[in-house]
């Protein structure tokens, strides 16, 4: 399957181009950027034959079957809608859009066009998260009481542009990391947050956008989720804990782009290390996307999953902004 990339991005360069090329039939044939010079340089650096600034031209290339959108967040909606209108399958970066309405429109358009539309929530592709999900689903920890997500990172220097100073581009830690945590909670627990309370702050990096957030989410089952995201924590490490009536799962270093981290299951029987497959997260996501295009199953995270993670993130920001508990609005038909 031949791909066009929209966005001369770091994530494509570090992970997704390689993940596409890891597929037996995966090829990157075009790149679209907002700048002709950047397009040329990026294409040369990554061995992409065609590049330019004309989205319509790329989308009219009959070789292009699928499009990966990894531009800044405010561009996702328009670019994905154009790709869908051109009948292309789309893998879109998170957050799908800046508003719920835009994200819903993308899903509706893809449904109407009969194309695969997926969200690049990589964490649910990891062997570690899949192993934890299986433990929970098998009842190994009993009824889930609570989930604590630790996702406070130290944003690398090269990613400190629009993310920390441009609200218009969709900057801020909530659209950047809270969306991932919302997807993790939904994936692990198999239910969607109902309401949230939250605080956000600028603790050293954020300039006009929040660089830190803490929130508590109520789940339909009665379980509670506590979530912490930040750009400013050099030594916090990442992880999660799931506590149930019959056991607890402790996972360290698992909120990452690489297949690393340790998981421990603690029950009345004692403590045991949990093994998991260490495949590449992005290649796994791409494999499931390619399979979905072949008519075999669904992508790892669908467009609807992207709508829901965005809905939670929007509720967290609104709860923090207003200081009030917010019901999560998933929109009509969710
Ligand atoms: P980057 O900042 O690297 O790239 C975003 C855009 O910025 C590019 O499309 C490019 O625009 C422009 N750009 C890149 N380099 C320069 C430069 N030197 N000068 C001027 N403009 C430049 O973003 P990321 O790769 O970090 O993120 C892109 C998207 O991917 C976001 O939506 C983000 O949320 C998501 N993401 C997802 C991850 C995941 O694991 N799912 C991880 C990281 C990011 P143009 O295309 O016009 O050239």
mmCIF file of C-alpha atoms and ligand atoms in Angstrom:
data_model
loop_
_atom_site.group_PDB
_atom_site.id
_atom_site.type_symbol
_atom_site.label_atom_id
_atom_site.label_comp_id
_atom_site.label_asym_id
_atom_site.label_seq_id
_atom_site.Cartn_x
_atom_site.Cartn_y
_atom_site.Cartn_z
ATOM 1 C CA UNK A 1 0.000 0.000 0.000
ATOM 2 C CA UNK A 2 1.391 3.357 -1.012
ATOM 3 C CA UNK A 3 1.245 6.222 1.448
ATOM 4 C CA UNK A 4 1.373 9.990 1.230
ATOM 5 C CA UNK A 5 2.552 11.833 4.338
ATOM 6 C CA UNK A 6 0.965 15.158 5.214
ATOM 7 C CA UNK A 7 3.319 16.903 7.593
ATOM 8 C CA UNK A 8 7.120 16.984 7.650
ATOM 9 C CA UNK A 9 6.980 15.991 11.299
ATOM 10 C CA UNK A 10 9.265 14.567 13.952
ATOM 11 C CA UNK A 11 6.909 11.682 14.707
ATOM 12 C CA UNK A 12 6.862 10.560 11.073
ATOM 13 C CA UNK A 13 10.618 10.811 10.895
ATOM 14 C CA UNK A 14 11.295 9.017 14.191
ATOM 15 C CA UNK A 15 8.666 6.288 14.059
ATOM 16 C CA UNK A 16 5.972 6.220 11.419
ATOM 17 C CA UNK A 17 7.987 6.185 8.184
ATOM 18 C CA UNK A 18 9.861 3.169 9.564
ATOM 19 C CA UNK A 19 6.610 1.549 10.670
ATOM 20 C CA UNK A 20 5.131 1.926 7.176
ATOM 21 C CA UNK A 21 8.280 0.514 5.613
ATOM 22 C CA UNK A 22 8.179 -2.401 8.074
ATOM 23 C CA UNK A 23 4.992 -3.611 6.361
ATOM 24 C CA UNK A 24 5.560 -6.078 3.519
ATOM 25 C CA UNK A 25 3.491 -3.886 1.189
ATOM 26 C CA UNK A 26 4.192 -0.492 2.806
ATOM 27 C CA UNK A 27 5.742 2.289 0.763
ATOM 28 C CA UNK A 28 5.969 6.069 1.265
ATOM 29 C CA UNK A 29 5.658 7.748 -2.119
ATOM 30 C CA UNK A 30 4.874 11.393 -1.350
ATOM 31 C CA UNK A 31 5.294 14.087 1.281
ATOM 32 C CA UNK A 32 3.266 17.274 1.612
ATOM 33 C CA UNK A 33 4.587 20.161 3.729
ATOM 34 C CA UNK A 34 3.648 23.800 4.174
ATOM 35 C CA UNK A 35 7.099 24.824 2.950
ATOM 36 C CA UNK A 36 8.674 23.797 -0.361
ATOM 37 C CA UNK A 37 12.190 23.968 1.060
ATOM 38 C CA UNK A 38 11.298 21.862 4.116
ATOM 39 C CA UNK A 39 9.485 19.370 1.895
ATOM 40 C CA UNK A 40 12.533 18.973 -0.350
ATOM 41 C CA UNK A 41 14.942 18.544 2.544
ATOM 42 C CA UNK A 42 12.707 16.148 4.473
ATOM 43 C CA UNK A 43 12.011 14.041 1.386
ATOM 44 C CA UNK A 44 15.731 13.871 0.635
ATOM 45 C CA UNK A 45 16.548 12.932 4.224
ATOM 46 C CA UNK A 46 13.974 10.139 4.219
ATOM 47 C CA UNK A 47 14.229 8.825 0.680
ATOM 48 C CA UNK A 48 10.738 9.934 -0.374
ATOM 49 C CA UNK A 49 10.521 10.329 -4.154
ATOM 50 C CA UNK A 50 7.901 13.074 -4.486
ATOM 51 C CA UNK A 51 7.396 16.122 -2.307
ATOM 52 C CA UNK A 52 5.731 19.491 -2.451
ATOM 53 C CA UNK A 53 3.223 21.868 -0.921
ATOM 54 C CA UNK A 54 0.194 21.003 -3.070
ATOM 55 C CA UNK A 55 -2.147 18.741 -1.110
ATOM 56 C CA UNK A 56 -4.616 18.316 -3.982
ATOM 57 C CA UNK A 57 -1.843 17.218 -6.310
ATOM 58 C CA UNK A 58 -0.706 14.583 -3.816
ATOM 59 C CA UNK A 59 -4.257 13.396 -3.278
ATOM 60 C CA UNK A 60 -4.874 13.062 -7.000
ATOM 61 C CA UNK A 61 -1.862 10.741 -7.390
ATOM 62 C CA UNK A 62 -3.567 7.432 -8.274
ATOM 63 C CA UNK A 63 -0.798 5.456 -6.569
ATOM 64 C CA UNK A 64 -1.674 6.901 -3.169
ATOM 65 C CA UNK A 65 -4.036 4.589 -1.262
ATOM 66 C CA UNK A 66 -3.500 5.909 2.265
ATOM 67 C CA UNK A 67 -2.582 9.176 3.923
ATOM 68 C CA UNK A 68 -0.861 9.775 7.267
ATOM 69 C CA UNK A 69 -1.673 13.182 8.774
ATOM 70 C CA UNK A 70 0.937 14.366 11.298
ATOM 71 C CA UNK A 71 0.864 18.127 10.905
ATOM 72 C CA UNK A 72 0.223 20.440 13.850
ATOM 73 C CA UNK A 73 -3.129 19.784 15.483
ATOM 74 C CA UNK A 74 -5.148 22.633 13.991
ATOM 75 C CA UNK A 75 -4.499 21.307 10.467
ATOM 76 C CA UNK A 76 -5.617 17.702 11.001
ATOM 77 C CA UNK A 77 -9.302 18.330 10.341
ATOM 78 C CA UNK A 78 -9.003 20.096 7.007
ATOM 79 C CA UNK A 79 -6.252 17.835 5.671
ATOM 80 C CA UNK A 80 -7.940 14.599 6.730
ATOM 81 C CA UNK A 81 -11.263 15.773 5.285
ATOM 82 C CA UNK A 82 -9.538 16.472 1.945
ATOM 83 C CA UNK A 83 -7.933 13.018 1.947
ATOM 84 C CA UNK A 84 -11.217 11.324 2.811
ATOM 85 C CA UNK A 85 -13.009 13.305 0.079
ATOM 86 C CA UNK A 86 -10.378 12.011 -2.346
ATOM 87 C CA UNK A 87 -11.274 8.444 -1.278
ATOM 88 C CA UNK A 88 -8.051 7.781 0.600
ATOM 89 C CA UNK A 89 -7.756 5.741 3.801
ATOM 90 C CA UNK A 90 -6.481 7.960 6.609
ATOM 91 C CA UNK A 91 -4.349 7.443 9.688
ATOM 92 C CA UNK A 92 -4.573 10.696 11.632
ATOM 93 C CA UNK A 93 -2.518 11.871 14.556
ATOM 94 C CA UNK A 94 -4.081 12.713 17.872
ATOM 95 C CA UNK A 95 -5.846 14.875 18.805
ATOM 96 C CA UNK A 96 -7.986 14.314 15.716
ATOM 97 C CA UNK A 97 -8.997 17.972 15.752
ATOM 98 C CA UNK A 98 -9.397 20.964 18.031
ATOM 99 C CA UNK A 99 -13.165 20.532 18.507
ATOM 100 C CA UNK A 100 -15.470 17.572 19.003
ATOM 101 C CA UNK A 101 -17.613 18.674 16.066
ATOM 102 C CA UNK A 102 -14.629 18.643 13.694
ATOM 103 C CA UNK A 103 -13.544 15.194 14.872
ATOM 104 C CA UNK A 104 -17.061 13.810 14.518
ATOM 105 C CA UNK A 105 -17.293 15.246 11.009
ATOM 106 C CA UNK A 106 -14.091 13.375 10.070
ATOM 107 C CA UNK A 107 -15.523 10.065 11.287
ATOM 108 C CA UNK A 108 -18.850 10.693 9.539
ATOM 109 C CA UNK A 109 -17.109 11.606 6.273
ATOM 110 C CA UNK A 110 -14.949 8.464 6.408
ATOM 111 C CA UNK A 111 -18.003 6.303 7.087
ATOM 112 C CA UNK A 112 -19.830 7.889 4.138
ATOM 113 C CA UNK A 113 -16.806 7.453 1.858
ATOM 114 C CA UNK A 114 -16.246 3.844 2.969
ATOM 115 C CA UNK A 115 -12.586 4.419 3.824
ATOM 116 C CA UNK A 116 -10.620 3.287 6.870
ATOM 117 C CA UNK A 117 -10.072 6.134 9.309
ATOM 118 C CA UNK A 118 -7.853 5.557 12.335
ATOM 119 C CA UNK A 119 -6.279 7.501 15.193
ATOM 120 C CA UNK A 120 -2.591 7.009 15.987
ATOM 121 C CA UNK A 121 -2.973 6.125 19.672
ATOM 122 C CA UNK A 122 0.185 4.045 19.882
ATOM 123 C CA UNK A 123 0.008 2.954 23.539
ATOM 124 C CA UNK A 124 -2.852 0.527 22.965
ATOM 125 C CA UNK A 125 -0.621 -1.158 20.354
ATOM 126 C CA UNK A 126 2.030 -2.028 22.938
ATOM 127 C CA UNK A 127 2.478 -5.533 24.260
ATOM 128 C CA UNK A 128 2.574 -4.132 27.809
ATOM 129 C CA UNK A 129 -0.826 -2.424 27.618
ATOM 130 C CA UNK A 130 -2.349 -5.428 25.867
ATOM 131 C CA UNK A 131 -1.035 -7.737 28.582
ATOM 132 C CA UNK A 132 -2.525 -5.517 31.305
ATOM 133 C CA UNK A 133 -5.830 -5.309 29.483
ATOM 134 C CA UNK A 134 -5.945 -9.113 29.283
ATOM 135 C CA UNK A 135 -5.234 -9.477 33.019
ATOM 136 C CA UNK A 136 -8.099 -7.114 33.803
ATOM 137 C CA UNK A 137 -10.500 -8.756 31.323
ATOM 138 C CA UNK A 138 -9.654 -12.224 32.720
ATOM 139 C CA UNK A 139 -10.632 -11.016 36.195
ATOM 140 C CA UNK A 140 -7.148 -11.477 37.667
ATOM 141 C CA UNK A 141 -7.524 -8.344 39.813
ATOM 142 C CA UNK A 142 -11.252 -8.733 40.465
ATOM 143 C CA UNK A 143 -13.493 -5.708 40.123
ATOM 144 C CA UNK A 144 -11.508 -2.628 39.155
ATOM 145 C CA UNK A 145 -11.647 0.068 41.810
ATOM 146 C CA UNK A 146 -9.166 2.595 40.480
ATOM 147 C CA UNK A 147 -6.589 3.432 37.822
ATOM 148 C CA UNK A 148 -3.714 5.861 38.377
ATOM 149 C CA UNK A 149 -1.896 7.152 35.296
ATOM 150 C CA UNK A 150 1.533 8.818 35.622
ATOM 151 C CA UNK A 151 2.533 10.528 32.410
ATOM 152 C CA UNK A 152 4.683 13.488 33.437
ATOM 153 C CA UNK A 153 7.622 13.718 31.049
ATOM 154 C CA UNK A 154 10.407 16.172 30.294
ATOM 155 C CA UNK A 155 9.625 17.474 26.824
ATOM 156 C CA UNK A 156 12.740 17.174 24.663
ATOM 157 C CA UNK A 157 14.225 20.439 23.416
ATOM 158 C CA UNK A 158 13.323 19.715 19.766
ATOM 159 C CA UNK A 159 9.616 19.362 20.584
ATOM 160 C CA UNK A 160 9.295 22.615 22.533
ATOM 161 C CA UNK A 161 7.906 24.766 19.691
ATOM 162 C CA UNK A 162 4.149 25.017 19.091
ATOM 163 C CA UNK A 163 3.409 22.456 21.839
ATOM 164 C CA UNK A 164 4.363 24.896 24.604
ATOM 165 C CA UNK A 165 3.514 28.298 23.115
ATOM 166 C CA UNK A 166 0.815 28.101 20.459
ATOM 167 C CA UNK A 167 -2.771 27.559 21.553
ATOM 168 C CA UNK A 168 -3.935 28.098 17.966
ATOM 169 C CA UNK A 169 -1.868 25.140 16.764
ATOM 170 C CA UNK A 170 -3.398 22.974 19.486
ATOM 171 C CA UNK A 171 -0.532 23.291 21.953
ATOM 172 C CA UNK A 172 -0.677 22.334 25.625
ATOM 173 C CA UNK A 173 -0.174 19.122 27.538
ATOM 174 C CA UNK A 174 -3.881 18.280 27.595
ATOM 175 C CA UNK A 175 -4.271 17.911 23.798
ATOM 176 C CA UNK A 176 -0.808 16.376 23.655
ATOM 177 C CA UNK A 177 -0.755 13.784 26.442
ATOM 178 C CA UNK A 178 -4.115 13.728 28.232
ATOM 179 C CA UNK A 179 -5.707 12.454 24.996
ATOM 180 C CA UNK A 180 -3.343 9.463 25.094
ATOM 181 C CA UNK A 181 -4.175 8.801 28.739
ATOM 182 C CA UNK A 182 -7.890 8.971 27.979
ATOM 183 C CA UNK A 183 -7.350 6.332 25.323
ATOM 184 C CA UNK A 184 -5.322 4.181 27.720
ATOM 185 C CA UNK A 185 -8.042 4.314 30.381
ATOM 186 C CA UNK A 186 -10.733 3.448 27.851
ATOM 187 C CA UNK A 187 -8.605 0.641 26.392
ATOM 188 C CA UNK A 188 -7.644 -0.935 29.719
ATOM 189 C CA UNK A 189 -10.988 -0.645 31.456
ATOM 190 C CA UNK A 190 -13.330 -1.016 28.481
ATOM 191 C CA UNK A 191 -15.506 1.893 29.536
ATOM 192 C CA UNK A 192 -15.694 5.625 28.903
ATOM 193 C CA UNK A 193 -15.235 8.350 31.538
ATOM 194 C CA UNK A 194 -18.526 9.981 32.505
ATOM 195 C CA UNK A 195 -17.320 13.122 34.263
ATOM 196 C CA UNK A 196 -14.086 14.827 35.299
ATOM 197 C CA UNK A 197 -12.640 17.331 37.740
ATOM 198 C CA UNK A 198 -9.261 18.883 36.979
ATOM 199 C CA UNK A 199 -6.540 21.450 37.594
ATOM 200 C CA UNK A 200 -3.973 22.698 35.085
ATOM 201 C CA UNK A 201 -0.902 24.866 35.447
ATOM 202 C CA UNK A 202 2.099 26.347 33.726
ATOM 203 C CA UNK A 203 5.116 25.121 35.679
ATOM 204 C CA UNK A 204 8.063 26.349 33.647
ATOM 205 C CA UNK A 205 7.579 25.573 29.957
ATOM 206 C CA UNK A 206 4.041 26.516 28.997
ATOM 207 C CA UNK A 207 3.728 29.998 27.514
ATOM 208 C CA UNK A 208 0.030 30.722 27.018
ATOM 209 C CA UNK A 209 -0.865 27.029 27.276
ATOM 210 C CA UNK A 210 -0.803 24.601 30.195
ATOM 211 C CA UNK A 211 2.246 22.383 30.598
ATOM 212 C CA UNK A 212 0.818 20.307 33.454
ATOM 213 C CA UNK A 213 -2.557 18.826 34.333
ATOM 214 C CA UNK A 214 -4.018 16.590 37.007
ATOM 215 C CA UNK A 215 -7.517 15.228 36.791
ATOM 216 C CA UNK A 216 -9.873 12.655 38.272
ATOM 217 C CA UNK A 217 -12.381 10.831 36.119
ATOM 218 C CA UNK A 218 -15.519 8.935 37.151
ATOM 219 C CA UNK A 219 -16.198 5.730 35.213
ATOM 220 C CA UNK A 220 -19.657 4.177 34.661
ATOM 221 C CA UNK A 221 -18.713 1.123 36.786
ATOM 222 C CA UNK A 222 -17.887 3.368 39.733
ATOM 223 C CA UNK A 223 -14.115 2.999 39.232
ATOM 224 C CA UNK A 224 -12.075 6.194 39.613
ATOM 225 C CA UNK A 225 -9.203 7.264 37.348
ATOM 226 C CA UNK A 226 -6.466 9.692 38.396
ATOM 227 C CA UNK A 227 -4.375 11.122 35.582
ATOM 228 C CA UNK A 228 -1.227 13.285 35.657
ATOM 229 C CA UNK A 229 0.395 14.782 32.568
ATOM 230 C CA UNK A 230 3.261 17.241 32.326
ATOM 231 C CA UNK A 231 6.051 18.480 30.055
ATOM 232 C CA UNK A 232 8.287 19.656 32.891
ATOM 233 C CA UNK A 233 9.277 16.611 34.981
ATOM 234 C CA UNK A 234 12.828 15.408 34.252
ATOM 235 C CA UNK A 235 12.938 12.448 36.629
ATOM 236 C CA UNK A 236 9.328 11.413 37.294
ATOM 237 C CA UNK A 237 9.247 8.433 34.939
ATOM 238 C CA UNK A 238 5.941 7.150 33.640
ATOM 239 C CA UNK A 239 3.633 4.375 34.657
ATOM 240 C CA UNK A 240 0.251 3.244 35.784
ATOM 241 C CA UNK A 241 -1.396 1.272 38.561
ATOM 242 C CA UNK A 242 -4.682 -0.578 38.348
ATOM 243 C CA UNK A 243 -6.194 -1.622 41.646
ATOM 244 C CA UNK A 244 -8.970 -4.181 41.978
ATOM 245 C CA UNK A 245 -10.783 -6.109 44.691
ATOM 246 C CA UNK A 246 -8.552 -9.165 44.119
ATOM 247 C CA UNK A 247 -5.260 -7.706 42.969
ATOM 248 C CA UNK A 248 -3.218 -4.779 41.732
ATOM 249 C CA UNK A 249 -1.147 -4.179 38.625
ATOM 250 C CA UNK A 250 1.945 -1.966 38.946
ATOM 251 C CA UNK A 251 3.516 -0.870 35.677
ATOM 252 C CA UNK A 252 6.584 1.366 35.380
ATOM 253 C CA UNK A 253 7.997 2.987 32.270
ATOM 254 C CA UNK A 254 5.121 1.867 30.057
ATOM 255 C CA UNK A 255 3.782 5.257 28.896
ATOM 256 C CA UNK A 256 6.351 5.532 26.167
ATOM 257 C CA UNK A 257 6.919 5.173 22.454
ATOM 258 C CA UNK A 258 9.157 2.147 22.889
ATOM 259 C CA UNK A 259 8.314 -1.436 23.940
ATOM 260 C CA UNK A 260 9.829 -1.113 27.409
ATOM 261 C CA UNK A 261 8.823 -1.079 31.076
ATOM 262 C CA UNK A 262 8.045 -3.549 33.842
ATOM 263 C CA UNK A 263 4.710 -4.922 34.954
ATOM 264 C CA UNK A 264 4.036 -6.631 38.272
ATOM 265 C CA UNK A 265 0.817 -8.369 39.320
ATOM 266 C CA UNK A 266 0.145 -8.530 43.066
ATOM 267 C CA UNK A 267 -2.572 -10.832 44.436
ATOM 268 C CA UNK A 268 -3.141 -12.952 47.544
ATOM 269 C CA UNK A 269 -0.915 -15.546 45.832
ATOM 270 C CA UNK A 270 2.041 -13.139 45.891
ATOM 271 C CA UNK A 271 3.906 -10.969 43.407
ATOM 272 C CA UNK A 272 4.641 -11.988 39.839
ATOM 273 C CA UNK A 273 6.398 -10.271 36.973
ATOM 274 C CA UNK A 274 4.215 -10.083 33.884
ATOM 275 C CA UNK A 275 5.897 -10.840 30.565
ATOM 276 C CA UNK A 276 4.686 -9.237 27.366
ATOM 277 C CA UNK A 277 5.628 -9.143 23.670
ATOM 278 C CA UNK A 278 8.090 -6.384 22.824
ATOM 279 C CA UNK A 279 7.039 -5.566 19.271
ATOM 280 C CA UNK A 280 7.346 -2.028 17.890
ATOM 281 C CA UNK A 281 4.222 -0.066 18.850
ATOM 282 C CA UNK A 282 3.933 1.925 15.633
ATOM 283 C CA UNK A 283 4.648 -1.007 13.318
ATOM 284 C CA UNK A 284 1.899 -2.924 15.130
ATOM 285 C CA UNK A 285 -0.529 -0.048 14.584
ATOM 286 C CA UNK A 286 0.418 0.127 10.921
ATOM 287 C CA UNK A 287 0.021 -3.650 10.531
ATOM 288 C CA UNK A 288 -3.503 -3.435 11.924
ATOM 289 C CA UNK A 289 -4.260 -0.454 9.686
ATOM 290 C CA UNK A 290 -3.059 -2.341 6.595
ATOM 291 C CA UNK A 291 -5.159 -5.343 7.650
ATOM 292 C CA UNK A 292 -8.240 -3.136 8.088
ATOM 293 C CA UNK A 293 -7.771 -1.799 4.553
ATOM 294 C CA UNK A 294 -7.675 -5.422 3.352
ATOM 295 C CA UNK A 295 -11.009 -5.928 5.130
ATOM 296 C CA UNK A 296 -9.474 -7.845 8.041
ATOM 297 C CA UNK A 297 -10.661 -6.312 11.298
ATOM 298 C CA UNK A 298 -10.471 -2.750 12.512
ATOM 299 C CA UNK A 299 -7.524 -0.464 13.098
ATOM 300 C CA UNK A 300 -6.079 -0.553 16.629
ATOM 301 C CA UNK A 301 -7.668 2.813 17.448
ATOM 302 C CA UNK A 302 -10.552 3.847 15.221
ATOM 303 C CA UNK A 303 -11.721 7.354 14.418
ATOM 304 C CA UNK A 304 -14.403 6.930 17.084
ATOM 305 C CA UNK A 305 -11.702 6.150 19.630
ATOM 306 C CA UNK A 306 -10.061 9.423 18.601
ATOM 307 C CA UNK A 307 -13.333 11.311 19.049
ATOM 308 C CA UNK A 308 -13.706 9.860 22.542
ATOM 309 C CA UNK A 309 -10.160 10.597 23.683
ATOM 310 C CA UNK A 310 -10.588 14.155 22.424
ATOM 311 C CA UNK A 311 -13.913 14.462 24.261
ATOM 312 C CA UNK A 312 -12.232 13.501 27.542
ATOM 313 C CA UNK A 313 -9.338 15.925 26.957
ATOM 314 C CA UNK A 314 -11.743 18.761 26.165
ATOM 315 C CA UNK A 315 -13.685 18.012 29.348
ATOM 316 C CA UNK A 316 -10.461 18.015 31.383
ATOM 317 C CA UNK A 317 -9.437 21.397 30.033
ATOM 318 C CA UNK A 318 -12.895 22.857 30.593
ATOM 319 C CA UNK A 319 -13.033 21.450 34.122
ATOM 320 C CA UNK A 320 -9.646 23.004 34.868
ATOM 321 C CA UNK A 321 -10.560 26.315 33.248
ATOM 322 C CA UNK A 322 -13.863 26.685 35.087
ATOM 323 C CA UNK A 323 -13.028 24.882 38.298
ATOM 324 C CA UNK A 324 -16.167 22.802 37.920
ATOM 325 C CA UNK A 325 -16.961 19.140 37.416
ATOM 326 C CA UNK A 326 -17.632 18.489 33.712
ATOM 327 C CA UNK A 327 -19.751 15.743 32.177
ATOM 328 C CA UNK A 328 -17.840 14.334 29.200
ATOM 329 C CA UNK A 329 -19.712 15.227 26.021
ATOM 330 C CA UNK A 330 -19.078 12.517 23.428
ATOM 331 C CA UNK A 331 -21.546 14.090 21.001
ATOM 332 C CA UNK A 332 -24.646 12.686 19.367
ATOM 333 C CA UNK A 333 -24.621 8.984 18.512
ATOM 334 C CA UNK A 334 -21.562 8.185 20.675
HETATM 335 P P1 LIG B 1 6.615 18.621 14.686
HETATM 336 O O1 LIG B 1 6.663 19.940 15.353
HETATM 337 O O2 LIG B 1 7.856 17.855 14.485
HETATM 338 O O3 LIG B 1 5.942 18.777 13.239
HETATM 339 C C1 LIG B 1 4.677 19.404 13.092
HETATM 340 C C2 LIG B 1 4.732 20.363 11.915
HETATM 341 O O4 LIG B 1 5.634 21.412 12.218
HETATM 342 C C3 LIG B 1 5.257 19.706 10.658
HETATM 343 O O5 LIG B 1 4.181 19.170 9.936
HETATM 344 C C4 LIG B 1 5.953 20.850 9.925
HETATM 345 O O6 LIG B 1 5.070 21.544 9.067
HETATM 346 C C5 LIG B 1 6.298 21.831 11.037
HETATM 347 N N1 LIG B 1 7.744 21.810 11.244
HETATM 348 C C6 LIG B 1 8.522 20.764 11.538
HETATM 349 N N2 LIG B 1 9.801 21.150 11.643
HETATM 350 C C7 LIG B 1 9.814 22.478 11.420
HETATM 351 C C8 LIG B 1 10.825 23.441 11.394
HETATM 352 N N3 LIG B 1 12.101 23.119 11.613
HETATM 353 N N4 LIG B 1 10.481 24.712 11.130
HETATM 354 C C9 LIG B 1 9.205 25.040 10.918
HETATM 355 N N5 LIG B 1 8.199 24.155 10.929
HETATM 356 C C10 LIG B 1 8.503 22.894 11.166
HETATM 357 O O7 LIG B 1 5.492 17.801 15.442
HETATM 358 P P2 LIG B 1 5.431 16.328 16.000
HETATM 359 O O8 LIG B 1 5.971 15.329 15.086
HETATM 360 O O9 LIG B 1 5.949 16.323 17.361
HETATM 361 O O10 LIG B 1 3.823 16.166 16.074
HETATM 362 C C11 LIG B 1 3.061 16.122 14.900
HETATM 363 C C12 LIG B 1 1.688 15.528 15.225
HETATM 364 O O11 LIG B 1 1.871 14.206 15.692
HETATM 365 C C13 LIG B 1 0.909 16.254 16.308
HETATM 366 O O12 LIG B 1 -0.450 16.192 15.991
HETATM 367 C C14 LIG B 1 1.171 15.443 17.564
HETATM 368 O O13 LIG B 1 0.123 15.542 18.495
HETATM 369 C C15 LIG B 1 1.295 14.055 16.996
HETATM 370 N N6 LIG B 1 2.181 13.161 17.751
HETATM 371 C C16 LIG B 1 1.760 11.903 18.019
HETATM 372 C C17 LIG B 1 2.548 10.999 18.664
HETATM 373 C C18 LIG B 1 2.066 9.607 18.858
HETATM 374 O O14 LIG B 1 2.802 8.812 19.398
HETATM 375 N N7 LIG B 1 0.894 9.258 18.422
HETATM 376 C C19 LIG B 1 3.898 11.391 19.159
HETATM 377 C C20 LIG B 1 4.285 12.721 18.751
HETATM 378 C C21 LIG B 1 3.448 13.560 18.086
HETATM 379 P P3 LIG B 1 4.960 21.196 7.517
HETATM 380 O O15 LIG B 1 4.378 19.847 7.460
HETATM 381 O O16 LIG B 1 4.082 22.266 6.997
HETATM 382 O O17 LIG B 1 6.361 21.216 6.982
#
